[in-house]
Structure formats: C-alpha cells, structure tokens
XYZ file of C-alpha atoms in Angstrom:
187
model
C 0.000 0.000 0.000
C 1.262 3.459 -0.869
C 0.116 5.604 2.039
C -0.155 9.368 1.418
C 0.954 12.173 3.734
C 0.602 15.907 4.223
C 3.691 17.884 5.145
C 3.179 21.041 7.199
C 5.978 23.630 7.203
C 5.856 25.880 10.254
C 8.323 28.708 9.766
C 8.318 30.790 12.945
C 10.435 33.559 14.397
C 12.656 31.302 16.507
C 12.439 27.969 14.708
C 11.589 26.221 11.479
C 9.554 23.040 11.932
C 8.112 20.425 9.648
C 5.398 17.986 10.632
C 4.401 14.940 8.621
C 0.738 13.937 8.987
C -1.072 10.931 7.643
C -4.377 11.518 5.857
C -6.249 10.861 9.117
C -4.561 13.891 10.678
C -2.220 11.866 12.875
C 1.228 13.313 13.428
C 3.821 10.889 12.140
C 7.115 12.767 12.395
C 8.320 16.198 13.543
C 11.623 17.902 12.832
C 12.768 21.315 13.970
C 15.722 23.654 13.642
C 16.468 26.676 15.785
C 16.582 30.016 13.988
C 18.701 32.990 15.026
C 17.249 36.470 15.480
C 19.479 39.553 15.339
C 18.924 42.917 17.006
C 21.452 45.207 15.232
C 20.003 48.430 16.701
C 17.448 49.366 19.308
C 14.012 48.431 17.920
C 15.443 46.581 14.917
C 14.807 42.878 14.462
C 16.148 40.914 11.504
C 17.061 37.437 10.322
C 19.186 35.883 7.622
C 16.823 34.769 4.811
C 19.279 32.026 3.866
C 19.125 30.654 7.397
C 15.314 30.739 7.235
C 15.488 28.707 4.014
C 18.206 26.334 5.232
C 16.523 25.533 8.546
C 13.128 25.034 6.902
C 14.577 22.839 4.159
C 16.540 20.711 6.646
C 13.526 20.193 8.903
C 11.370 19.373 5.867
C 13.845 16.769 4.597
C 14.106 15.165 8.043
C 10.345 14.997 8.579
C 9.690 13.620 5.086
C 12.596 11.151 5.026
C 11.552 7.937 3.363
C 8.119 9.259 2.422
C 9.106 11.947 -0.092
C 7.254 10.232 -2.963
C 4.156 9.777 -0.818
C 3.534 13.434 0.039
C 0.190 14.505 -1.397
C 0.324 18.141 -0.249
C 2.487 20.680 1.530
C 1.116 23.530 3.628
C 3.044 26.543 4.896
C 2.415 28.600 7.987
C 4.825 31.411 8.723
C 5.703 34.666 10.429
C 3.396 36.611 8.148
C 4.611 40.191 8.328
C 8.327 39.432 7.992
C 9.637 40.843 4.700
C 12.306 39.433 2.396
C 13.860 40.913 -0.774
C 15.466 38.563 -3.300
C 16.881 38.465 -6.801
C 14.132 37.593 -9.271
C 16.346 35.250 -11.309
C 18.825 33.661 -8.923
C 16.647 33.651 -5.806
C 19.529 35.088 -3.769
C 18.562 37.166 -0.740
C 19.434 40.849 -1.178
C 19.080 42.085 2.406
C 18.328 40.762 5.857
C 14.736 39.683 6.443
C 13.028 42.456 8.365
C 11.058 40.681 11.089
C 7.466 41.527 11.979
C 8.576 42.929 15.360
C 11.007 45.422 13.791
C 10.268 49.120 14.311
C 12.832 50.567 11.858
C 10.093 51.848 9.544
C 8.267 53.772 12.285
C 9.445 57.056 10.734
C 7.829 56.130 7.425
C 4.588 55.397 9.270
C 4.789 58.739 11.049
C 5.256 60.476 7.689
C 2.257 58.683 6.152
C 0.120 59.732 9.105
C 1.345 63.345 8.910
C 0.299 63.372 5.235
C -3.206 62.362 6.314
C -3.025 58.972 4.601
C -4.024 56.786 7.545
C -7.753 56.779 6.686
C -7.021 55.986 3.026
C -4.763 53.081 3.986
C -7.378 51.708 6.374
C -10.105 52.048 3.728
C -8.048 50.225 1.095
C -6.601 47.377 3.112
C -8.355 47.355 6.482
C -5.132 47.869 8.425
C -3.792 50.759 10.452
C -0.526 52.397 9.438
C 2.075 50.587 11.530
C 5.620 49.328 11.025
C 4.351 45.869 12.002
C 3.158 45.354 8.418
C 5.310 44.647 5.357
C 4.673 47.695 3.145
C 6.687 50.164 5.201
C 9.474 47.605 5.612
C 9.692 47.442 1.801
C 9.716 51.253 1.633
C 12.517 51.310 4.217
C 14.593 48.847 2.190
C 14.096 50.949 -0.952
C 15.115 54.149 0.861
C 18.140 52.689 2.611
C 19.718 50.355 0.070
C 20.368 52.478 -3.057
C 21.303 49.517 -5.265
C 17.996 47.861 -4.374
C 15.972 50.791 -5.698
C 17.909 50.694 -8.980
C 17.361 46.956 -9.301
C 13.631 47.342 -8.570
C 13.384 49.795 -11.469
C 14.946 47.103 -13.699
C 12.441 44.519 -12.330
C 15.206 42.389 -10.860
C 13.870 42.275 -7.291
C 11.047 40.413 -5.622
C 9.687 41.443 -2.246
C 7.623 38.946 -0.348
C 6.554 37.421 2.886
C 8.268 34.305 4.218
C 5.764 31.933 2.597
C 6.441 33.459 -0.841
C 10.212 33.139 -0.265
C 9.899 29.487 0.763
C 7.623 28.623 -2.153
C 9.968 30.373 -4.604
C 12.925 28.425 -3.182
C 11.046 25.094 -3.039
C 10.065 25.405 -6.716
C 13.499 26.688 -7.795
C 11.984 29.989 -8.909
C 9.091 28.552 -10.894
C 6.387 29.747 -8.495
C 5.878 33.189 -7.027
C 2.738 33.138 -4.912
C 1.256 33.763 -1.515
C -2.183 33.206 -0.063
C -4.824 35.740 0.884
C -4.109 35.559 4.609
C -0.463 36.526 4.094
C -1.183 39.089 1.383
C -3.766 40.770 3.616
C -1.041 41.575 6.157
C 1.207 43.633 3.875
C -0.680 46.983 4.161
C-alpha cells in the first residue's frame, strides 16, 4: 500500500519546523531547527533569509525522510509580516529579512500619518498604518539600500513574505505566490 501524507511547514520567528501527517490527521514525524534572530540596533529585528530557508529545508527533509514520494500536499504557515527581498532570477537574498517585530520603519509610518493617509490606507486594506506590516518595511529597504531601488526599477527584485520566499525556493523559482491571509497583512 502506498500511504499518502501531508507535510506542514511551520516557519516561525525562533524555529523552522516540519510535521508529517497521515491523511487521518495523525502526526507521524516532527523535525525542527532553531533560527537565530538579530537585534542590530534598538528596535530593529532581523534574520538571515538564507538561514530561514536552510533551517526550513533541513527540517522538511528530516520529517519527510523515506516518504518523499508519498507526500500529497504541503502547507506553509509562517511569520506573516516578515519581509524578504530577493533576486528575481537567482533567488539570492538581497538584504536581511526584516522581522514583523522590527520598528525601523516607524518614521515612514509617522510620515504617512502626517500626510493624512491613515484613513485611506485603512479604507483600502483594512489595516492601520504601523511598522508591524510589510509595506513600510519594503519602503525602508528601498530608501536605505540604493542599489535595491535601482534593481527594482529594472524589475530584478522580488519582495515577499516568508511563505512566498519558501515557495519560490522550493520550486526553484518557478512559483511566485502567496495566499490571501499573508497578502492581507502587507498593508
């Protein structure tokens, strides 16, 4: 009998886990890798996107070992507001991942509010203007890494949440996607 499984990837702030479930919802195997978090300045929180990928991939391989050909589906849950920038062709990370807790874009939020844009933002996306969400993290990256802005203009850069990064890496660049629940958190 060729039993089928579902593999759940749980990419969190402090660890990357993978859980193999049978089709009755029973947990069959769990693997986990610790993930480092850096605090380079007061209020700043970042991670190495390559470490996010490596730890998730390693935990996935361990959890799926021996059942790789029997996996019917993979699901991803992740730290939804963390933002990653990567090269559109090579998939190489272009900057540290700016973690959901990071407050480095608070000045951008303050500027948006001073321009009276808070109500418009809330009307369009249902979120308040806050550095918690991805949009101002992307703006910060564009303002503070000059080469990134130039590369964006040449359409060489992808910005995304952690699920989009993992899916891009898992499919070797063939798939760029997210789901509604992650997209709704970008602002």
